[in-house]
Short mmCIF file of C-alpha atoms in Angstrom, two decimals:
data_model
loop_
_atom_site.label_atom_id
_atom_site.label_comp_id
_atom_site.label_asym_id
_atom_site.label_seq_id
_atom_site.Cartn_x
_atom_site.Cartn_y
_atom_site.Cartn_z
CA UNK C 13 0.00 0.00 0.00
CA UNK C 14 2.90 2.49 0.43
CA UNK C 15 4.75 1.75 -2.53
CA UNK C 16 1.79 2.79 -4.09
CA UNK C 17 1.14 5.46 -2.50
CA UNK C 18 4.43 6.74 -3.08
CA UNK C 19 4.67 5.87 -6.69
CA UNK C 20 0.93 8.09 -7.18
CA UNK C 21 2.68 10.91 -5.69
CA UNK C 22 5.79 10.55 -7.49
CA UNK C 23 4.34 10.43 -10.72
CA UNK C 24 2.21 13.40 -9.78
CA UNK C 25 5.41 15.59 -8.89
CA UNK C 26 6.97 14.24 -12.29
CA UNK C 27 3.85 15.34 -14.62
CA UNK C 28 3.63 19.22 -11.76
CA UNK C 29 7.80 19.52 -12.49
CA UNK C 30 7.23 18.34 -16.70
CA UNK C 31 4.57 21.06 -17.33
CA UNK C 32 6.05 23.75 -15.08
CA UNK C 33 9.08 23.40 -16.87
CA UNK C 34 7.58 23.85 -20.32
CA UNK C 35 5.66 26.46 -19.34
CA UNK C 36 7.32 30.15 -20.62
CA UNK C 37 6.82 33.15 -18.14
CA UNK C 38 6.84 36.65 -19.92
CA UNK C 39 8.87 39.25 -18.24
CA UNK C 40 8.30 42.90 -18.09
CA UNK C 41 10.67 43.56 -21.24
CA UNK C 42 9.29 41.05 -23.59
CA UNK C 43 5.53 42.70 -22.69
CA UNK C 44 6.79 46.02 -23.23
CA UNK C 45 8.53 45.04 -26.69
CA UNK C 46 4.70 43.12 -27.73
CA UNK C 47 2.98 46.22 -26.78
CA UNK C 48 5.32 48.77 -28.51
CA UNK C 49 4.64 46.94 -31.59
CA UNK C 50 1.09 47.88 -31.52
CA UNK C 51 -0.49 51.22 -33.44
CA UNK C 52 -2.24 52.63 -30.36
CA UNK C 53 -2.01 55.95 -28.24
CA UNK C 54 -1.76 54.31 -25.02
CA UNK C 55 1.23 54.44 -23.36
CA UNK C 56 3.95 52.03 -24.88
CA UNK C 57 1.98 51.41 -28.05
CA UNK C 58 3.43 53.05 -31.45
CA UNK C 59 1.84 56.63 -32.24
CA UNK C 60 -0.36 55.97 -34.93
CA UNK C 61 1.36 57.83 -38.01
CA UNK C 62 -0.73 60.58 -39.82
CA UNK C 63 0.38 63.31 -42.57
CA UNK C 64 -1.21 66.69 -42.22
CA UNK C 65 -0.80 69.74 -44.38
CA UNK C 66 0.65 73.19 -42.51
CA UNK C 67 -0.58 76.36 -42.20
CA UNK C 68 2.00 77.31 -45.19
CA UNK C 69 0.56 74.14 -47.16
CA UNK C 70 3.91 71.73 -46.48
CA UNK C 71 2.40 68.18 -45.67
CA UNK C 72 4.32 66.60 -42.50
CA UNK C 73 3.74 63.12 -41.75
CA UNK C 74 4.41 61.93 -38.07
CA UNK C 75 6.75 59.01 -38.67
CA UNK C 76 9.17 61.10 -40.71
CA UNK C 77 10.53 62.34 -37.28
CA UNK C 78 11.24 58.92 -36.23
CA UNK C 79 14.82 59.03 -34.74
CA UNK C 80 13.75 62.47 -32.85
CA UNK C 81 11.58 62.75 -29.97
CA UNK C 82 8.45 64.81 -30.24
CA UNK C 83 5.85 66.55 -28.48
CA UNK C 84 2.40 66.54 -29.89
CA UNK C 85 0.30 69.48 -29.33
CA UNK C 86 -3.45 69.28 -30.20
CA UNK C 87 -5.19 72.69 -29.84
CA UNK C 88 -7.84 75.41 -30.55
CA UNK C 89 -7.62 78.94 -31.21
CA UNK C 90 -10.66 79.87 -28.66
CA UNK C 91 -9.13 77.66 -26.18
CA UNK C 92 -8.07 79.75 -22.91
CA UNK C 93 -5.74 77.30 -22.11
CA UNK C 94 -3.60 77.13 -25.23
CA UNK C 95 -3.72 80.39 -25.52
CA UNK C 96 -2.10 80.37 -21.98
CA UNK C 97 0.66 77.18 -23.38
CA UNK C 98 1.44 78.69 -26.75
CA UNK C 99 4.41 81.69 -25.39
CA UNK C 100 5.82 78.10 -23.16
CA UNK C 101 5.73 76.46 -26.87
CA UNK C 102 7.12 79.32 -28.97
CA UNK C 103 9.79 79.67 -26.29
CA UNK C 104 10.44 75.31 -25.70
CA UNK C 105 10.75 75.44 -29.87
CA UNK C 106 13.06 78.20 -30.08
CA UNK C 107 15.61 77.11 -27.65
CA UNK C 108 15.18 73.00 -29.05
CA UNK C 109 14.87 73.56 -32.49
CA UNK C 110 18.26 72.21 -33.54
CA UNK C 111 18.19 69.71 -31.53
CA UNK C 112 16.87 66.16 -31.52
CA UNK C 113 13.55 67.66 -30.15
CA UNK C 114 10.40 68.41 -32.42
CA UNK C 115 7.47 70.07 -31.61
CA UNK C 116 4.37 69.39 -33.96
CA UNK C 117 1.43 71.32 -33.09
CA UNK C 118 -2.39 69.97 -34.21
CA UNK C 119 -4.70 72.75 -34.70
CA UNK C 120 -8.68 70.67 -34.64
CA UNK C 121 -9.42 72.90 -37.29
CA UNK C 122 -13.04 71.74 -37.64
CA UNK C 123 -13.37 73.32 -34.03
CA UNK C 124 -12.90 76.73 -35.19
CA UNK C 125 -15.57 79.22 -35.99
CA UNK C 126 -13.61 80.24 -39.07
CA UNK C 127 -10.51 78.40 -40.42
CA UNK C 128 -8.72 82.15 -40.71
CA UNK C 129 -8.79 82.15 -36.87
CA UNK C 130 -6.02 80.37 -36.90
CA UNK C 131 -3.56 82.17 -39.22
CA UNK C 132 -4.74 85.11 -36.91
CA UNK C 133 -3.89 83.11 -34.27
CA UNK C 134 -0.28 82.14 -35.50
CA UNK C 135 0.63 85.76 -36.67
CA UNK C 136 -0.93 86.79 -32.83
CA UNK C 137 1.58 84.77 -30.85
CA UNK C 138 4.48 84.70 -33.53
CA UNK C 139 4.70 81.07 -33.71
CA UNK C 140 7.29 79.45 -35.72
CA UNK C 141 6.72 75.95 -35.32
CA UNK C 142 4.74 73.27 -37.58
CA UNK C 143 1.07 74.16 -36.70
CA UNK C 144 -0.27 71.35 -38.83
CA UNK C 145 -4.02 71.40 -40.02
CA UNK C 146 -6.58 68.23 -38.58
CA UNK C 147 -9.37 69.66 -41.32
CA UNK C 148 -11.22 67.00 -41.12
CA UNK C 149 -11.11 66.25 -37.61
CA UNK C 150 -9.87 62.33 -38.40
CA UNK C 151 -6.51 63.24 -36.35
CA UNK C 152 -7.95 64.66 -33.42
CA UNK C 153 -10.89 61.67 -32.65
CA UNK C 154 -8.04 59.17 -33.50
CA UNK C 155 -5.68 60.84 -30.81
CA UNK C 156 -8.99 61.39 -28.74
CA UNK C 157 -7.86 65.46 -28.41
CA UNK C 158 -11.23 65.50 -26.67
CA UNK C 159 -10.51 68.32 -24.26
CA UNK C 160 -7.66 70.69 -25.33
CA UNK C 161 -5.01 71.28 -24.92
CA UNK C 162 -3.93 67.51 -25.04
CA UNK C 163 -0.25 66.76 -26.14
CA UNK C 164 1.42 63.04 -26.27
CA UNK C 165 5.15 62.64 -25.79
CA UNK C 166 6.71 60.17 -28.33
CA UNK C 167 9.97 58.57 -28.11
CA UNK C 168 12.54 58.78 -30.90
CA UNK C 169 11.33 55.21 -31.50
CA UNK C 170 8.13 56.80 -32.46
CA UNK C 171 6.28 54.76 -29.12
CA UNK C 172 4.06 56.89 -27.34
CA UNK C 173 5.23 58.01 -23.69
CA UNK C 174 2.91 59.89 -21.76
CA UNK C 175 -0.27 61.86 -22.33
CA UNK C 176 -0.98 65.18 -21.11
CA UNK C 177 -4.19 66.43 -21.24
CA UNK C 178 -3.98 70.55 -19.62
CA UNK C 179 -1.93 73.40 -20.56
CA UNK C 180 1.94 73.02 -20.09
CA UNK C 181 4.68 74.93 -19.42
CA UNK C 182 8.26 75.20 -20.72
CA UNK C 183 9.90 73.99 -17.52
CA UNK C 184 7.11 71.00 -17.56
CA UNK C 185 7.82 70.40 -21.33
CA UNK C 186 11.83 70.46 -20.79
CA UNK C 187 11.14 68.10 -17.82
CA UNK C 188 8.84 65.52 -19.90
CA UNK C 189 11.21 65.58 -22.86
CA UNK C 190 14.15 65.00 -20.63
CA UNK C 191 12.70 61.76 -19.13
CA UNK C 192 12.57 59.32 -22.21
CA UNK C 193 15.11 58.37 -25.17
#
């Protein structure tokens, strides 16, 4: 009876120890490397890529910056709050501009009363950056720009970071772009 006993139980720990060790555990890494190869605009997921014509008519298309990181500004030009961001943007631009920093700027054009709002708007604040043109309003509901300002920060690998949905500042911006590769 107890040879049998502990043959049962022996065989049982063989077949536990046999499919345990067959049996693959994911670590952090290899989930973050799965996830980064999805189109998405959740964190760790690959910026879905989009080309947008400027303000000046030049089409820019998001993955053509892969290699730099970038900061992703969706905004409005009734919008209180980017009114408030856009002197922090002007300024983060001119002091980044030749580096490995970009700064791409969204306007949800289909939000405006009158798409010459925003050229007034441009010329008003004396922006020199890419203020890029979502006409259609595709850019903004697939980036879910819901409320405004929202910006993303994406990696040079073009993998989304962090979004930030409120008005930032330069030191906020400098901090942000500081923390990823």
């Amino acid at each position: 009876m107890f040879k049998k006993a502990a043959l049962i139980v022996g065989l049982t720990g063989l077949i536990v120890w046999t499919i345990n060790s067959n049996i693959s555990f994911a670590t952090p890494k290899e989930e973050v490397e799965t996830v980064e190869n999805k189109v998405g605009i959740s964190e760790g997921q690959l910026a879905p890529d989009f080309t947008l014509k400027t303000i000046n008519g030049e089409e820019l298309t998001l993955s053509a910056f892969r290699g730099k990181k970038v900061i992703l500004n969706f905004w409005a030009s009734w919008c209180p709050p980017c009114k408030a961001e856009m002197p922090h943007m002007q300024e983060f631009y001119v002091e980044n501009k030749d580096s490995n920093i970009v700064l791409l700027s969204v306007n949800l054009t289909t939000a405006e009363k009158k798409s010459s709002d925003v050229a007034k708007f441009v010329d008003e604040y004396e922006l020199t950056f890419p203020v890029m043109l979502d006409e259609k309003g595709d850019i903004g509901q697939t980036y879910q720009a819901y409320a405004i300002p929202t910006s993303y920060l994406i990696d040079s690998k073009g993998v989304v970071r962090k979004k930030i949905v409120g008005p930032m500042d330069k030191e906020m911006m400098n901090g942000l772009i500081n923390s990823i590769k």
